PDB file of C-alpha atoms in Angstrom:
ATOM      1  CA  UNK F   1       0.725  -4.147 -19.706  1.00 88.00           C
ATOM      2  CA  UNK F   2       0.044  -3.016 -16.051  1.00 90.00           C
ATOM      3  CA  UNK F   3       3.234  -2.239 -14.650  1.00 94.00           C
ATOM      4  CA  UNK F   4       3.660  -1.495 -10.919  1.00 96.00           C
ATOM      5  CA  UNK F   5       7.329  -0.486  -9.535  1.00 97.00           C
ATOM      6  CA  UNK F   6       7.921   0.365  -5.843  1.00 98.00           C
ATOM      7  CA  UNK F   7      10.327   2.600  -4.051  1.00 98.00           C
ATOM      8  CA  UNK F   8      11.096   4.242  -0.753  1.00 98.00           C
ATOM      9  CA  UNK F   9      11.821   1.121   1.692  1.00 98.00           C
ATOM     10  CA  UNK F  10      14.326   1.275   3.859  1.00 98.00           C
ATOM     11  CA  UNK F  11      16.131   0.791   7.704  1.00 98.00           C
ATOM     12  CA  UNK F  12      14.839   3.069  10.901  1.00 98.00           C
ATOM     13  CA  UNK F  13      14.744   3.278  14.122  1.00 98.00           C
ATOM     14  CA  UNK F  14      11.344   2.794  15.548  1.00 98.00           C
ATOM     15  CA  UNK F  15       9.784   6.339  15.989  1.00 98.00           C
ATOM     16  CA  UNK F  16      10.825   7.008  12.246  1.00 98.00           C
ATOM     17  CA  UNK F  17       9.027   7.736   9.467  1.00 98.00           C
ATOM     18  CA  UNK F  18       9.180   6.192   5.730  1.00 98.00           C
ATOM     19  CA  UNK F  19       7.462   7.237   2.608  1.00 98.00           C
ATOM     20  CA  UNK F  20       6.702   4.713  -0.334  1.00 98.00           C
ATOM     21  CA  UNK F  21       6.041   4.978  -3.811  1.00 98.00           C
ATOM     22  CA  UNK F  22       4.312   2.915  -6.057  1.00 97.00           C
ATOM     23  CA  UNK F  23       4.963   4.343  -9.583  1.00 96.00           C
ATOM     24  CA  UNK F  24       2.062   2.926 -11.890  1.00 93.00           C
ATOM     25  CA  UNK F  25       1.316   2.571 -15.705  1.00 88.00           C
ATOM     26  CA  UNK F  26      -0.578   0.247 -18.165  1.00 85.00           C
ATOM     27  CA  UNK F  27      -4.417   0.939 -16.585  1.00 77.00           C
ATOM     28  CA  UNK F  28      -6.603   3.801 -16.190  1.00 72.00           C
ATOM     29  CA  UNK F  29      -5.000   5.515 -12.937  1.00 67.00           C
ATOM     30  CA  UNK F  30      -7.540   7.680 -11.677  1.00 70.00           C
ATOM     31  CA  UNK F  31     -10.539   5.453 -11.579  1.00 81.00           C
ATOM     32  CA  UNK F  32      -9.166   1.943  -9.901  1.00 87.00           C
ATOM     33  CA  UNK F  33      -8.812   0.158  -6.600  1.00 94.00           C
ATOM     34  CA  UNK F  34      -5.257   0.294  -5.198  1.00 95.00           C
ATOM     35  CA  UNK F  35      -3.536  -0.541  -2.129  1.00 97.00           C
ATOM     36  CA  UNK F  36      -0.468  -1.567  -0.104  1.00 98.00           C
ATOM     37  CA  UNK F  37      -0.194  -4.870   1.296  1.00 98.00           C
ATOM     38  CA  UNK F  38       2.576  -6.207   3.457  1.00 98.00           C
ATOM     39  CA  UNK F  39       4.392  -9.508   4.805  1.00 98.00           C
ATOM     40  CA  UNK F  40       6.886 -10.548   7.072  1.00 97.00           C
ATOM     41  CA  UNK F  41       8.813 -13.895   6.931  1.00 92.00           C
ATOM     42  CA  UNK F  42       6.822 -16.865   8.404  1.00 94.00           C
ATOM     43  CA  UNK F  43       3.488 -14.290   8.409  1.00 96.00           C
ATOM     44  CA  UNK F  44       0.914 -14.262   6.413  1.00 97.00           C
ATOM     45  CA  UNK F  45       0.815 -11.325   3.866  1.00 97.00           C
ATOM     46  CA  UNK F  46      -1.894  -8.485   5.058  1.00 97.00           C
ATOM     47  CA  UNK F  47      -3.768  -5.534   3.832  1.00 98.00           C
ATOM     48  CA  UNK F  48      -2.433  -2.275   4.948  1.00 98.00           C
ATOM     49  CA  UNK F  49      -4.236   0.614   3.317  1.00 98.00           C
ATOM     50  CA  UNK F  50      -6.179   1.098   0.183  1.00 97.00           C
ATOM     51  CA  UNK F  51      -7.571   3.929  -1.996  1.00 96.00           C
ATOM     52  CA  UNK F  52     -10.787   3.679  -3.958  1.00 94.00           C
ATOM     53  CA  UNK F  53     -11.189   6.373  -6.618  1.00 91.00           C
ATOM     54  CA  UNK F  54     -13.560   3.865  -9.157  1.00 89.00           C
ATOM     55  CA  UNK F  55     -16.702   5.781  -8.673  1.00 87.00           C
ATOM     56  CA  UNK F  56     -14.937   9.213  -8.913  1.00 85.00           C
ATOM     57  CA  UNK F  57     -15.022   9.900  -5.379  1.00 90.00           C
ATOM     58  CA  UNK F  58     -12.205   8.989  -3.170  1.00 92.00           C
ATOM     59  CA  UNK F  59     -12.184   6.632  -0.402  1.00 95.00           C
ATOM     60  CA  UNK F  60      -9.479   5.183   1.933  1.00 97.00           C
ATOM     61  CA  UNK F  61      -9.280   1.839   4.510  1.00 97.00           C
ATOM     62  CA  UNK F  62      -6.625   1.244   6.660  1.00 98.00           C
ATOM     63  CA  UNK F  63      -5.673  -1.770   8.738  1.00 97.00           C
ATOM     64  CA  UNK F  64      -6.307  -0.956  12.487  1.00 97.00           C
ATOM     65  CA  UNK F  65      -2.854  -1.914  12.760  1.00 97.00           C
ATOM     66  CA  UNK F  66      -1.661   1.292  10.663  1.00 98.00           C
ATOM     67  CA  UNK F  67      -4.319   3.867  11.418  1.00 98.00           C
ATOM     68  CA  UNK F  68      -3.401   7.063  12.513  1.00 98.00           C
ATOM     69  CA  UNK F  69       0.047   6.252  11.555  1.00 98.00           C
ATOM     70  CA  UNK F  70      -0.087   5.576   7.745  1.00 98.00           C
ATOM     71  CA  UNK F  71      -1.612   7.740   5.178  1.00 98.00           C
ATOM     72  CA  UNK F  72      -2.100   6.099   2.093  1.00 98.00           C
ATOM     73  CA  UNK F  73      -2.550   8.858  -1.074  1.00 96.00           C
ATOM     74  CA  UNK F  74      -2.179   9.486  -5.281  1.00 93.00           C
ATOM     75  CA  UNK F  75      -0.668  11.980  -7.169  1.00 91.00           C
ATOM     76  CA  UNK F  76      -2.845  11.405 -10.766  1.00 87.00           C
ATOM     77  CA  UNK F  77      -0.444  13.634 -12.608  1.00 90.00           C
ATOM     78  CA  UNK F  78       2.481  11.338 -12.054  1.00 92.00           C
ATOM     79  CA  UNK F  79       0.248   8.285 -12.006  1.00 92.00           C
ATOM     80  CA  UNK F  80       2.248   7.531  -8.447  1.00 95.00           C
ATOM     81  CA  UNK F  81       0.181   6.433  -4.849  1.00 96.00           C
ATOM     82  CA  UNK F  82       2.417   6.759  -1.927  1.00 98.00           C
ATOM     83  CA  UNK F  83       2.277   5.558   1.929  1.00 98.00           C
ATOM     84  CA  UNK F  84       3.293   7.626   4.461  1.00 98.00           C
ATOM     85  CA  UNK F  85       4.552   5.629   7.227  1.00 98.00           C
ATOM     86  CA  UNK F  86       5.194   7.903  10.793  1.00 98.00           C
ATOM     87  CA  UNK F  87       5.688   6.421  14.381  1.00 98.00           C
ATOM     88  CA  UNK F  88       7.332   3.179  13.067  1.00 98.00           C
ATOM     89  CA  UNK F  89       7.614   0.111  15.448  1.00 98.00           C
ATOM     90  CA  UNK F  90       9.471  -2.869  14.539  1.00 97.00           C
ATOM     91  CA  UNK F  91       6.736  -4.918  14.282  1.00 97.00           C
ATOM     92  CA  UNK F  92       5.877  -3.083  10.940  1.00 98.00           C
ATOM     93  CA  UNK F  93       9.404  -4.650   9.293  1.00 98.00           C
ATOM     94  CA  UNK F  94       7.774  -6.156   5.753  1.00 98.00           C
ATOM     95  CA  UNK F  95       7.865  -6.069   2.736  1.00 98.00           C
ATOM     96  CA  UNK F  96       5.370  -3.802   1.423  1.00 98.00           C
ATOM     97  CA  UNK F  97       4.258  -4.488  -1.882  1.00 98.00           C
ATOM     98  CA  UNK F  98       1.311  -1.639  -3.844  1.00 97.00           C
ATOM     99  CA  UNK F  99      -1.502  -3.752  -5.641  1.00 97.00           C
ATOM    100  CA  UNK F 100      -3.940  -3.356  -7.760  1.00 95.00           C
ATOM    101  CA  UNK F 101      -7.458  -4.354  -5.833  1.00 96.00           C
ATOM    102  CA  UNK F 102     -10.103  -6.215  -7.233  1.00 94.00           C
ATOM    103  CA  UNK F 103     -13.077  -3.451  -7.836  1.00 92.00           C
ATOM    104  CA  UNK F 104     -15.369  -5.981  -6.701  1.00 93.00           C
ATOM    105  CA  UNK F 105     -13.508  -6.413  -3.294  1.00 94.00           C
ATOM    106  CA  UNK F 106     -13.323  -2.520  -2.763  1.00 94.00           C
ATOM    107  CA  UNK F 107     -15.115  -1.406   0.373  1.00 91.00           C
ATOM    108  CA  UNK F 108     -13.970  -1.435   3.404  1.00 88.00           C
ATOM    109  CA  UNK F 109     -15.249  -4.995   4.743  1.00 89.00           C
ATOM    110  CA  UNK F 110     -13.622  -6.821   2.016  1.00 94.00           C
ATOM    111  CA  UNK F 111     -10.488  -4.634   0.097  1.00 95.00           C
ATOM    112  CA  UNK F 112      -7.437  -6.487   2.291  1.00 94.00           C
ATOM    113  CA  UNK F 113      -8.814 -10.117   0.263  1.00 95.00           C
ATOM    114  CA  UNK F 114      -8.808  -8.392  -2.970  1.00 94.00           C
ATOM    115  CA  UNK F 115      -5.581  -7.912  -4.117  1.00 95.00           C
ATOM    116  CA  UNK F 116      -5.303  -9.067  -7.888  1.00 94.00           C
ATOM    117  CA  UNK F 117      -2.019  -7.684  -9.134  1.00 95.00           C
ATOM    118  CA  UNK F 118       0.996  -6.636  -7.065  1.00 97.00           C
ATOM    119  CA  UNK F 119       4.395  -5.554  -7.710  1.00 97.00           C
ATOM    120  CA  UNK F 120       7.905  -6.374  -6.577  1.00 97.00           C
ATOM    121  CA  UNK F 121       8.322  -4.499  -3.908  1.00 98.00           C
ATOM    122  CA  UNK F 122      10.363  -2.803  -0.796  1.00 98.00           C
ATOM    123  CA  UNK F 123      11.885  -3.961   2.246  1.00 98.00           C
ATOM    124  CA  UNK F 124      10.798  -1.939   5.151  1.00 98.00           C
ATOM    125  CA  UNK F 125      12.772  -2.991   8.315  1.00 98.00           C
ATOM    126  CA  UNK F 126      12.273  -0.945  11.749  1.00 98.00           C
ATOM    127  CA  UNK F 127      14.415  -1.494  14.810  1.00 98.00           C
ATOM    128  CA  UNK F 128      13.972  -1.260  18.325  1.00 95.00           C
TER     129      UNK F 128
END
């Protein structure tokens, strides 16, 4: 049974940093399509980062929103992917739920539609 639990969300002042962490179990970790999305009330939930390890290699997308602020990553010996979240602003207040992708959704044109499993997540709220 996949099981996907979230940590890591809190309140900051714009300017601060947060790191998440999606701790992961029931799949094959290393070679799978995972990601953070996000949504605010009365917004529509979007794609914030991803990381692609299925062919072996890594890759990573970002929402232009997030780049150069957010670094998505894994740790494969604790089965854990994380988001590093610096220069916060408040219009980044979500919550920020890690997914499991779709592998057939996982390039960087189409990952952000492909979530297919997601778990309960974290409140992130940023003020002003």
């Amino acid at each position: 049974q996949v099981r996907l639990v979230e940590s890591g969300g809190g309140s900051v002042q714009a300017g601060g940093s947060l790191r998440l962490s999606c701790a992961t179990s029931g799949y094959t970790y290393s070679r799978a399509c995972m990601g953070w999305f996000r949504q605010a009330p009365g917004k529509e939930r979007e794609g914030v980062a991803a990381v692609d390890t299925t062919s072996g290699a890594t890759a990573t997308y970002y929402a232009d929103s997030v780049k150069g602020r957010f670094t998505i990553s894994q740790d494969n010996a604790k089965n854990t992917m994380y988001l590093q979240m610096n220069s916060l602003k408040p219009e980044d207040t979500a919550m920020y739920y890690c997914a499991l992708i779709n592998p057939a959704m996982c390039d960087g044109g189409t990952w952000y539609r492909g979530l297919a499993y997601r778990g309960q997540g974290t409140q992130v709220t940023v003020s002003s």
